[in-house]
XYZ file of C-alpha atoms in Angstrom:
679
model
C 60.800 18.050 -33.010
C 62.527 19.196 -29.803
C 63.494 16.018 -28.528
C 65.000 14.910 -31.886
C 67.109 17.976 -32.030
C 68.396 17.500 -28.410
C 69.423 14.111 -29.306
C 71.291 15.499 -32.333
C 73.380 17.988 -30.167
C 73.948 15.195 -27.813
C 75.122 12.785 -30.363
C 77.205 15.102 -32.260
C 78.866 16.339 -29.147
C 79.855 12.919 -28.126
C 81.052 12.107 -31.656
C 83.120 15.363 -31.447
C 84.823 14.190 -28.307
C 85.750 10.649 -29.583
C 86.940 11.948 -33.009
C 88.928 14.921 -31.846
C 91.640 12.673 -30.314
C 92.544 11.345 -33.848
C 91.725 14.484 -36.075
C 93.517 17.862 -35.634
C 91.657 20.895 -35.073
C 93.391 23.314 -37.481
C 90.594 25.486 -38.639
C 89.875 28.918 -37.421
C 86.308 28.191 -38.033
C 86.412 24.676 -36.302
C 87.829 26.529 -33.068
C 84.882 29.079 -33.592
C 82.531 26.228 -33.393
C 84.277 24.569 -30.456
C 83.794 28.054 -28.655
C 80.159 27.970 -29.691
C 79.693 24.263 -27.954
C 81.465 25.486 -24.968
C 78.923 28.216 -24.261
C 76.695 25.287 -23.054
C 77.077 23.486 -19.783
C 77.908 19.990 -20.056
C 74.490 18.122 -19.969
C 75.588 15.767 -16.958
C 75.624 19.036 -14.770
C 71.942 19.405 -15.277
C 69.631 16.821 -13.740
C 66.819 17.406 -16.110
C 69.055 17.231 -19.126
C 70.801 14.370 -17.814
C 67.520 12.298 -17.416
C 66.838 13.341 -20.940
C 70.112 12.127 -22.258
C 69.912 8.799 -20.507
C 66.212 8.191 -21.746
C 67.809 8.626 -25.254
C 70.692 6.059 -24.945
C 68.907 2.941 -25.665
C 67.911 4.378 -29.152
C 71.519 4.689 -30.137
C 72.354 1.244 -29.672
C 72.050 -1.199 -32.699
C 69.834 1.101 -34.838
C 70.215 3.568 -37.671
C 70.363 7.312 -36.752
C 68.462 9.694 -38.629
C 67.597 13.156 -37.703
C 65.960 16.139 -39.455
C 68.021 18.313 -41.584
C 69.489 21.429 -39.902
C 70.873 24.311 -42.164
C 73.835 25.130 -39.918
C 76.718 23.246 -39.118
C 77.505 22.031 -35.682
C 81.281 21.215 -36.117
C 83.809 20.010 -38.725
C 86.370 17.360 -38.363
C 88.179 17.997 -41.412
C 90.603 20.730 -42.571
C 87.706 22.491 -44.487
C 84.255 23.432 -43.609
C 81.438 22.599 -45.878
C 78.562 24.522 -44.570
C 76.065 23.732 -47.591
C 75.875 20.121 -46.487
C 73.040 18.931 -44.588
C 73.420 17.564 -41.239
C 72.158 14.239 -42.417
C 74.881 14.122 -45.052
C 77.545 15.227 -42.590
C 76.356 12.533 -39.989
C 76.471 9.736 -42.886
C 79.860 10.926 -43.596
C 81.187 10.818 -40.238
C 79.364 7.332 -39.563
C 81.566 4.372 -38.538
C 82.469 2.272 -41.238
C 82.318 -0.895 -39.021
C 80.126 -2.359 -35.937
C 83.460 -2.335 -33.953
C 83.625 1.517 -34.411
C 79.867 1.819 -33.407
C 80.536 -0.384 -30.259
C 83.680 1.809 -29.394
C 81.450 4.970 -29.646
C 78.696 3.415 -27.485
C 81.139 2.236 -24.972
C 82.483 5.947 -24.674
C 79.027 7.415 -23.910
C 78.013 4.535 -21.666
C 81.096 5.138 -19.477
C 80.258 8.783 -19.021
C 76.559 7.983 -18.267
C 77.595 5.450 -15.718
C 80.001 7.716 -14.160
C 77.350 10.549 -13.916
C 74.984 7.964 -12.285
C 77.601 6.957 -9.944
C 78.519 10.547 -8.973
C 74.655 11.277 -8.225
C 74.139 8.188 -5.885
C 77.502 8.945 -4.205
C 76.466 12.450 -3.732
C 73.091 11.548 -2.081
C 74.436 8.777 0.074
C 77.155 11.351 1.312
C 74.172 14.012 1.930
C 72.136 11.530 3.781
C 75.182 10.942 6.226
C 75.564 14.776 7.130
C 74.845 15.375 10.735
C 75.000 19.052 10.755
C 74.502 22.128 8.506
C 78.466 22.700 8.118
C 78.885 19.127 6.865
C 76.201 19.809 4.133
C 77.777 23.172 3.068
C 81.315 21.282 2.957
C 79.803 18.587 0.715
C 78.162 21.316 -1.516
C 81.613 22.995 -2.083
C 83.108 19.941 -2.973
C 80.621 17.689 -4.964
C 77.347 19.738 -5.802
C 77.581 20.257 -9.742
C 73.662 20.954 -10.560
C 70.854 23.219 -9.276
C 69.135 19.964 -7.760
C 72.370 19.265 -5.919
C 72.269 22.903 -4.589
C 68.667 23.018 -3.587
C 68.828 19.533 -1.916
C 71.861 20.880 0.124
C 69.764 23.941 1.110
C 66.800 21.867 2.232
C 68.886 19.641 3.954
C 70.767 22.496 5.921
C 67.207 23.739 6.940
C 66.103 20.062 8.167
C 69.230 19.557 10.136
C 69.161 23.164 11.589
C 65.610 23.162 12.845
C 66.303 20.080 14.926
C 69.017 21.864 16.985
C 68.563 23.513 20.417
C 68.102 27.074 20.550
C 71.807 27.516 21.952
C 73.003 25.390 18.994
C 70.924 27.245 16.295
C 72.596 30.421 17.420
C 76.109 29.060 17.092
C 75.352 27.239 13.834
C 73.748 30.105 12.201
C 77.002 31.912 12.456
C 78.767 29.215 11.021
C 76.287 28.861 8.124
C 76.385 32.572 7.110
C 80.191 32.697 7.456
C 80.667 29.334 5.345
C 81.932 30.150 1.692
C 79.942 27.394 0.390
C 76.716 29.082 1.684
C 77.501 32.306 -0.412
C 78.002 30.257 -3.398
C 74.919 28.269 -2.928
C 73.010 31.439 -2.687
C 74.649 32.714 -5.900
C 73.266 29.553 -7.583
C 69.883 29.739 -6.472
C 69.759 33.344 -7.525
C 71.228 32.701 -10.967
C 68.998 29.461 -11.601
C 65.923 30.530 -9.982
C 63.837 30.472 -13.141
C 65.183 26.973 -14.071
C 64.101 25.212 -10.924
C 61.393 22.739 -10.578
C 58.504 23.960 -8.645
C 59.033 21.741 -5.648
C 62.764 22.897 -5.570
C 61.525 26.591 -5.839
C 59.117 26.868 -2.937
C 61.349 24.512 -0.678
C 64.459 26.666 -1.318
C 62.408 29.915 -0.338
C 61.138 28.187 2.524
C 64.694 26.971 3.759
C 66.055 30.629 2.856
C 63.545 32.375 5.044
C 63.662 30.003 7.924
C 67.295 30.075 8.151
C 67.176 33.889 8.556
C 68.111 35.348 5.469
C 66.717 38.822 5.273
C 63.633 39.399 3.368
C 64.752 42.566 1.735
C 67.633 40.626 0.132
C 67.870 40.221 -3.746
C 67.780 36.297 -3.102
C 64.638 36.292 -1.313
C 62.736 38.925 -3.479
C 63.809 37.053 -6.566
C 62.444 33.862 -5.302
C 59.212 35.503 -4.331
C 58.876 37.017 -7.838
C 59.680 33.608 -9.510
C 56.945 32.005 -7.203
C 54.437 34.649 -8.635
C 55.517 33.899 -11.992
C 55.078 29.890 -11.702
C 52.213 30.386 -9.296
C 49.541 28.428 -11.398
C 52.031 25.533 -11.922
C 52.150 24.711 -8.358
C 50.590 21.646 -6.995
C 48.874 21.483 -3.679
C 51.771 20.298 -1.689
C 53.633 23.179 -2.934
C 50.901 25.539 -2.363
C 50.855 24.397 1.275
C 54.912 24.826 1.703
C 54.403 28.276 0.163
C 51.458 29.087 2.340
C 53.623 28.169 5.486
C 56.802 30.439 4.071
C 54.502 33.540 3.374
C 52.977 33.387 7.084
C 56.464 34.249 8.327
C 57.233 36.994 5.997
C 56.389 40.735 6.629
C 54.002 42.557 4.206
C 55.549 44.165 1.177
C 55.123 44.609 -2.425
C 56.189 41.378 -3.666
C 54.734 39.266 -0.566
C 51.437 41.052 -0.742
C 51.111 40.408 -4.488
C 51.944 36.665 -3.977
C 49.538 36.534 -1.065
C 46.687 37.896 -3.026
C 47.425 35.408 -5.988
C 47.775 32.466 -3.518
C 44.462 33.548 -1.984
C 42.724 33.272 -5.461
C 44.395 30.164 -6.344
C 43.351 28.794 -3.030
C 39.815 29.503 -3.682
C 39.751 27.706 -6.869
C 41.602 24.745 -5.397
C 39.631 24.263 -2.092
C 37.090 21.888 -3.344
C 39.852 19.418 -4.580
C 41.875 19.420 -1.490
C 41.351 16.150 0.600
C 44.244 16.595 2.865
C 43.879 18.252 6.213
C 47.577 18.907 6.514
C 47.475 20.971 3.471
C 44.332 22.636 4.401
C 45.526 23.820 7.809
C 48.746 25.349 6.082
C 46.362 27.220 3.672
C 44.293 28.586 6.417
C 47.590 29.997 8.178
C 48.350 31.534 4.816
C 45.050 33.444 4.253
C 45.277 35.038 7.578
C 42.915 37.098 9.590
C 42.376 39.460 6.685
C 40.910 36.985 4.575
C 37.263 37.544 3.502
C 34.727 35.622 5.543
C 33.587 33.542 2.628
C 37.048 32.264 2.102
C 37.268 31.329 5.726
C 34.059 29.645 5.599
C 35.036 27.630 2.527
C 38.108 26.400 4.117
C 36.119 25.420 7.289
C 33.618 23.275 5.159
C 36.638 21.660 3.445
C 38.097 20.596 6.817
C 34.778 19.534 8.004
C 34.450 17.101 5.164
C 37.551 15.483 6.310
C 37.122 15.850 9.832
C 36.530 11.895 10.509
C 40.322 11.475 9.295
C 41.699 13.960 11.916
C 44.869 12.584 13.704
C 46.135 13.950 16.871
C 49.271 16.031 15.245
C 46.660 17.455 12.835
C 44.135 18.488 15.302
C 46.673 20.719 16.977
C 48.040 22.144 13.780
C 44.235 22.941 13.055
C 43.797 24.674 16.450
C 46.613 26.884 15.624
C 45.688 27.630 11.882
C 42.347 28.907 13.189
C 44.245 31.165 15.569
C 46.174 32.555 12.681
C 42.968 32.777 10.495
C 41.320 34.676 13.575
C 38.257 32.342 13.115
C 36.286 30.622 15.749
C 34.749 27.426 14.254
C 32.950 25.493 16.989
C 32.548 22.430 15.298
C 36.244 22.099 14.238
C 37.264 23.159 17.668
C 35.045 20.656 19.230
C 36.492 17.915 16.931
C 40.061 18.839 17.818
C 39.345 19.076 21.483
C 38.005 15.560 21.464
C 40.832 14.395 19.672
C 43.377 16.176 22.012
C 41.790 14.903 24.887
C 42.010 11.235 23.880
C 45.687 11.669 23.186
C 46.784 14.316 25.804
C 49.686 11.981 27.117
C 51.444 12.137 23.826
C 51.511 15.851 23.654
C 54.780 17.558 24.786
C 54.651 20.573 27.274
C 55.130 23.414 24.699
C 52.180 22.078 22.663
C 49.855 21.910 25.729
C 50.800 25.649 26.266
C 49.873 26.430 22.769
C 46.553 24.753 23.094
C 45.643 26.955 25.885
C 46.946 30.021 24.336
C 44.868 29.127 21.223
C 41.580 28.670 23.263
C 42.117 32.163 24.795
C 42.831 33.784 21.484
C 39.761 32.425 19.989
C 37.561 32.934 23.254
C 36.975 29.216 23.146
C 35.912 27.821 26.484
C 35.810 23.977 26.592
C 35.381 23.005 30.270
C 36.168 19.144 29.084
C 39.121 20.035 27.507
C 40.386 22.260 30.304
C 39.818 19.624 32.902
C 41.571 16.803 30.786
C 44.739 19.134 30.353
C 44.662 19.942 34.044
C 44.060 16.324 35.099
C 46.965 15.135 32.956
C 49.370 17.843 34.455
C 47.950 17.171 37.951
C 48.740 13.249 37.479
C 52.177 13.963 36.301
C 53.067 16.888 38.455
C 56.064 15.055 39.714
C 57.620 14.974 36.222
C 57.364 18.638 35.531
C 59.482 21.517 36.714
C 57.976 23.896 39.080
C 58.593 26.680 36.633
C 56.400 24.461 34.018
C 53.554 24.306 36.493
C 53.548 28.028 36.810
C 53.345 28.602 33.155
C 50.273 26.002 33.025
C 48.764 27.903 36.017
C 49.257 31.008 34.137
C 47.646 30.032 30.994
C 44.608 28.648 33.037
C 44.316 32.014 34.862
C 44.195 33.828 31.578
C 41.312 31.642 30.581
C 39.563 31.910 34.028
C 39.637 28.333 34.506
C 40.492 27.170 38.166
C 42.359 23.634 38.425
C 41.899 23.327 41.884
C 43.808 20.164 42.435
C 46.814 21.419 40.605
C 46.598 24.376 42.680
C 46.703 22.540 45.917
C 49.650 20.386 44.804
C 51.454 23.473 43.653
C 50.844 25.335 46.696
C 52.305 22.311 48.767
C 55.501 22.602 46.463
C 55.777 26.039 47.290
C 55.397 25.680 51.215
C 57.999 22.872 51.062
C 60.591 24.654 48.882
C 59.919 28.598 48.468
C 63.351 29.252 47.412
C 62.727 28.600 43.776
C 60.245 31.578 43.588
C 61.920 34.510 41.974
C 60.371 37.793 41.917
C 58.896 37.392 38.414
C 57.405 33.599 39.292
C 56.076 35.057 42.722
C 54.162 37.791 41.182
C 52.536 35.210 38.848
C 51.596 32.967 41.653
C 49.991 35.808 43.417
C 48.163 36.832 40.287
C 46.819 33.273 39.409
C 45.533 32.556 43.036
C 43.922 36.010 43.487
C 42.207 36.146 40.156
C 40.807 32.453 40.312
C 39.897 33.203 44.116
C 41.468 30.048 45.526
C 42.736 29.369 49.020
C 44.335 25.939 49.148
C 42.567 23.456 51.439
C 44.121 22.866 54.697
C 47.161 25.162 54.190
C 45.755 28.467 53.935
C 47.778 30.190 56.732
C 51.096 28.433 55.814
C 50.769 29.356 52.173
C 49.949 32.950 52.844
C 52.734 33.261 55.249
C 55.255 31.648 52.592
C 54.235 33.923 50.092
C 54.591 37.017 52.333
C 57.890 35.969 53.534
C 59.104 35.682 49.990
C 57.766 39.006 49.187
C 59.518 40.437 51.944
C 62.665 39.290 50.867
C 62.537 41.255 47.643
C 61.083 44.470 49.166
C 64.615 46.169 49.045
C 64.648 45.792 45.041
C 61.090 45.613 44.070
C 59.749 48.253 41.922
C 56.724 50.506 42.723
C 54.440 48.773 40.297
C 55.372 45.217 41.199
C 54.862 46.219 45.023
C 51.580 47.548 44.298
C 50.500 44.346 42.251
C 51.767 42.004 44.834
C 49.954 43.796 47.881
C 46.659 43.977 45.712
C 46.685 40.362 44.808
C 47.348 39.217 48.453
C 44.611 41.898 49.747
C 42.171 40.369 47.281
C 42.473 37.008 49.028
C 41.650 38.633 52.364
C 45.532 38.615 53.479
C 47.049 41.845 54.627
C 50.879 41.877 53.996
C 51.766 44.338 56.787
C 55.503 44.979 55.627
C 54.503 45.444 52.137
C 51.557 47.864 52.871
C 53.715 50.056 55.120
C 56.420 50.275 52.263
C 53.620 50.834 49.742
C 51.796 53.689 51.877
C 55.252 55.421 52.379
C 55.804 55.633 48.636
C 52.131 56.810 48.192
C 52.688 59.509 50.722
C 55.773 60.743 48.754
C 53.627 60.556 45.561
C 56.076 57.953 44.079
C 53.300 55.424 43.135
C 50.872 57.418 40.548
C 53.059 59.504 38.135
C 51.053 62.018 35.947
C 52.316 60.719 32.715
C 51.787 56.942 33.547
C 49.775 55.142 30.883
C 48.235 52.757 33.680
C 47.445 55.623 35.849
C 43.759 54.863 36.206
C 44.493 51.068 36.850
C 46.809 51.867 39.506
C 44.614 54.312 41.239
C 41.857 51.282 41.296
C 44.405 48.949 42.525
C 45.575 51.385 45.391
C 42.062 52.225 46.350
C 41.170 48.542 46.737
C 44.189 48.086 48.746
C 43.189 50.908 51.164
C 39.660 49.570 51.364
C 40.816 46.089 52.316
C 43.152 47.717 54.931
C 39.967 49.038 56.505
C 37.357 46.333 56.022
C 39.430 43.134 56.388
C 41.097 44.528 59.546
C 40.441 42.429 62.665
C 39.533 45.728 64.320
C 36.623 46.604 61.936
C 33.289 46.489 63.288
C 29.993 45.958 61.233
C 28.258 49.359 61.201
C 24.577 49.432 62.466
C 23.845 51.419 59.228
C 25.417 52.363 56.106
C 25.164 55.675 54.369
C 23.785 55.037 50.687
C 22.906 57.140 47.874
C 20.478 56.236 45.080
C 21.574 57.155 41.389
C 19.071 57.826 38.880
C 15.739 55.825 38.660
C 16.603 55.002 35.096
C 18.045 51.383 34.942
C 20.340 49.817 32.132
C 18.725 47.609 29.597
C 19.962 44.526 31.037
C 18.280 45.395 34.455
C 14.847 46.356 33.307
C 13.544 42.781 33.288
C 14.904 42.319 36.967
C 13.013 45.727 37.837
C 9.654 44.541 36.428
C 9.923 41.285 38.040
C 10.510 43.006 41.549
C 7.596 45.222 41.070
C 5.262 42.312 40.033
C 6.629 40.228 43.070
C 6.724 43.112 45.669
C 3.861 45.122 44.300
C 5.392 48.499 44.491
C 8.848 50.003 43.484
C 8.945 51.572 46.821
C 9.823 48.397 48.299
C 13.376 48.176 46.746
C 16.147 50.695 45.760
C 17.861 50.580 42.453
C 21.291 51.848 41.478
C 22.410 52.014 45.267
C 26.058 53.721 45.843
C 27.615 52.491 48.818
C 30.917 53.642 50.955
C 34.259 52.809 49.297
C 32.699 53.082 45.945
C 30.689 50.077 46.043
C 27.577 49.689 43.872
C 24.722 47.264 44.196
C 21.998 46.945 41.577
C 19.022 46.317 43.881
C 18.583 46.568 47.616
C 15.726 44.963 49.666
C 15.148 45.215 53.213
C 13.491 42.477 55.380
C 12.543 41.666 58.850
C 14.889 39.478 61.008
C 12.933 36.362 60.132
C 13.177 36.874 56.385
C 9.583 36.585 56.157
C 8.420 40.293 55.152
C 9.891 42.829 52.925
C 9.926 46.234 54.604
C 9.440 49.679 52.660
C 12.711 51.362 52.074
C 11.264 54.853 53.324
C 10.193 53.297 56.679
C 13.531 51.464 57.543
C 15.317 54.767 56.635
C 13.388 56.889 58.989
C 13.633 54.307 61.807
C 16.949 52.865 61.940
C 16.370 49.187 62.968
C 19.495 47.079 63.459
C 17.377 43.907 63.196
C 16.315 44.797 59.718
C 18.230 42.494 57.011
C 19.639 44.052 54.100
C 19.670 42.139 50.868
C 21.964 43.104 47.895
C 21.294 41.875 44.476
C 24.232 41.864 42.100
C 23.591 40.906 38.567
C 26.820 39.866 37.070
C 28.124 38.761 33.612
C 29.484 35.051 33.168
C 33.116 36.285 32.895
C 32.938 37.190 36.592
C 33.057 33.704 37.493
C 35.550 30.861 37.083
C 34.772 28.833 33.628
C 32.293 26.077 34.101
C 31.151 27.219 37.553
C 29.712 29.993 39.430
C 32.690 30.282 41.698
C 33.264 34.036 41.786
C 36.641 35.184 40.604
C 38.780 37.606 42.912
C 37.457 40.938 42.628
C 33.620 39.851 42.794
C 34.707 37.650 45.656
C 36.246 40.427 47.556
C 33.287 42.788 46.817
C 31.146 40.227 48.115
C 33.290 39.711 51.200
C 32.999 43.571 51.711
C 29.413 43.913 51.474
C 29.185 41.251 53.969
C 31.360 43.367 56.365
C 28.779 46.247 55.799
C 25.906 44.067 56.628
C 24.330 43.057 53.357
C 23.589 39.448 52.513
C 24.758 39.419 48.671
C 22.639 37.415 46.244
C 24.762 36.800 42.962
C 22.691 36.467 39.863
C 24.129 35.525 36.540
C 22.562 37.993 34.222
C 22.856 35.817 31.045
C 20.708 33.124 32.486
C 18.226 35.507 33.932
C 17.488 37.230 30.725
C 16.883 33.809 29.098
C 14.002 33.218 31.655
C 10.278 33.784 30.995
C 8.742 36.612 32.897
C 7.019 34.104 35.262
C 10.021 32.152 35.759
C 12.154 35.300 36.736
C 9.632 36.166 39.276
C 9.584 32.940 40.871
C 13.334 32.711 40.824
C 13.674 36.147 42.745
C 11.021 35.024 45.015
C 12.830 31.906 46.008
C 16.013 34.003 46.517
C 14.225 36.666 48.758
C 12.238 34.553 50.944
C 14.522 31.583 51.228
C 16.679 31.945 54.192
C 18.945 29.019 52.890
C 19.273 30.051 49.287
C 21.216 28.133 47.080
C 25.029 29.054 47.144
C 25.755 29.957 43.609
C 29.519 28.925 44.326
C 28.275 25.322 44.545
C 26.357 25.533 41.164
C 27.894 23.956 37.964
C 27.181 25.512 34.834
C 27.819 24.352 30.958
C 30.289 26.184 29.217
C 29.086 28.484 26.424
C 30.295 25.876 23.436
């Protein structure tokens, strides 16, 4: 019914145009109806209407025309109006009397249709030839006549804009917002937002938001509201685009309502979605605040399609899990494997994003880290030194030590230290100190180079930066004398630690470590014959109860060891055991205290967490390495025990383990032990 009425309106208008040339319009009523018709836009200006008209054209040629009757008249071509006549009668009266006249009418309509098609093709050809956003806006001001044209112009503007460099984007963005056609385009979107197709709607919102139109504008808020109204009409692709857009918007009433509705829709649609690209977009949309059951549903949907995972999608899924704050080990392992296979295809920025994602998700995969480090190491000559610094910084936050890459970079530093500005110098010092790495074969030269760079910046360095730099070098066992003198002068003047400093406690700890290193790491320091110790309460933490029970079973008496021992310089050890010089016999603590025997050997047991070591190894990180070095200076043989592994042992195995560490002079060095990552 509706189609027939539309065909009637189209046909009557065409007939009116053709007949109006021969017939005068003298009646007031006629003018009234012409004005009524003029309130409607030309059908060719609307793509959907134009398609409808084109589809109806074949039925007009060579066939009789019959429509349902309509009580109101559409227009009149005579001097008098006859409202009581039916439309069918009116059409029959106005029908051509010969086939020649019918052909003329058909030719008139066909010409306009052909003109519309040619205009459409010419418009889209011109749109594809545009090379910058301003070209597209110029075309929109000259040739865009329909909402479809305007939405295509907008999405093309965004496509061209996002491919520009950052500097070009800043300049081009100003041109876009100052272009008069952009204002007209936004007004058109605002006016016709409810008439858009679902695809045009979500892509327009996506383009507008990413071009930087403020979220609180009427345009953005209107598009968001219309998306709410049409939410159930969106297909999976549109949902994916909308999810990506919402991830970049701040929370407000409309956005929150749309996100809530989208979550419900996603929950219903998940079983039917087989595209990982769409799934990862939905993962970004639901965000970290989504309920766990929804995150689990998305995880299972991705795992069903994991065999079809491609390298680009593996990167996207990695980042989507970060947005969702959900660490799915099966998905991450599959993504990691795909990334390892295609690491040579990943650009610099994506490699950094992978490492940052691993840190955010607390995901430690030694094979993945090693593959990335080996790739950067093998192509180090192609990377800028500052890019390598960013890689090393990312590895440092993960606690992973890429030793070969650190050797190569240390060589670059010693060859050309001029590229190190103060910011990069502090990063390099932090990386090497935390990962406790001294370059092979160039220890002295590397430290001297860094020290020289630091001295160059002493006149301009801030108090906090000076403390950080000195602290990092001291952890590595190197004393930068010029920097330390400057630091102590500032400390004596109370310029380092301000009462209102948020990081006062951390700075106090760093300054204390620096002063300890200055004393214990000094060449003039002599190992004391005895160390003043103090035992804390006999109560031990839950984590150490198993170790205490194993020592009692092994040594037969709790008087054979000391627990919770406090040493000078605020160092603390979990258990202390004293033995004869041959490491054959354990001596009672009380007896050795009464008779200071310099030949007695002191063993210090430290039960430490996995995070105190570099990922994938038992190589101690900087602070633990410094503590171990200083305890050695105080006369202790330090035995590091990974507490997590120890707690997993049976009681019998725990006793045997401690027995091997106590009585074996050549106890296995933990720094040489490789352990599997926790994934």
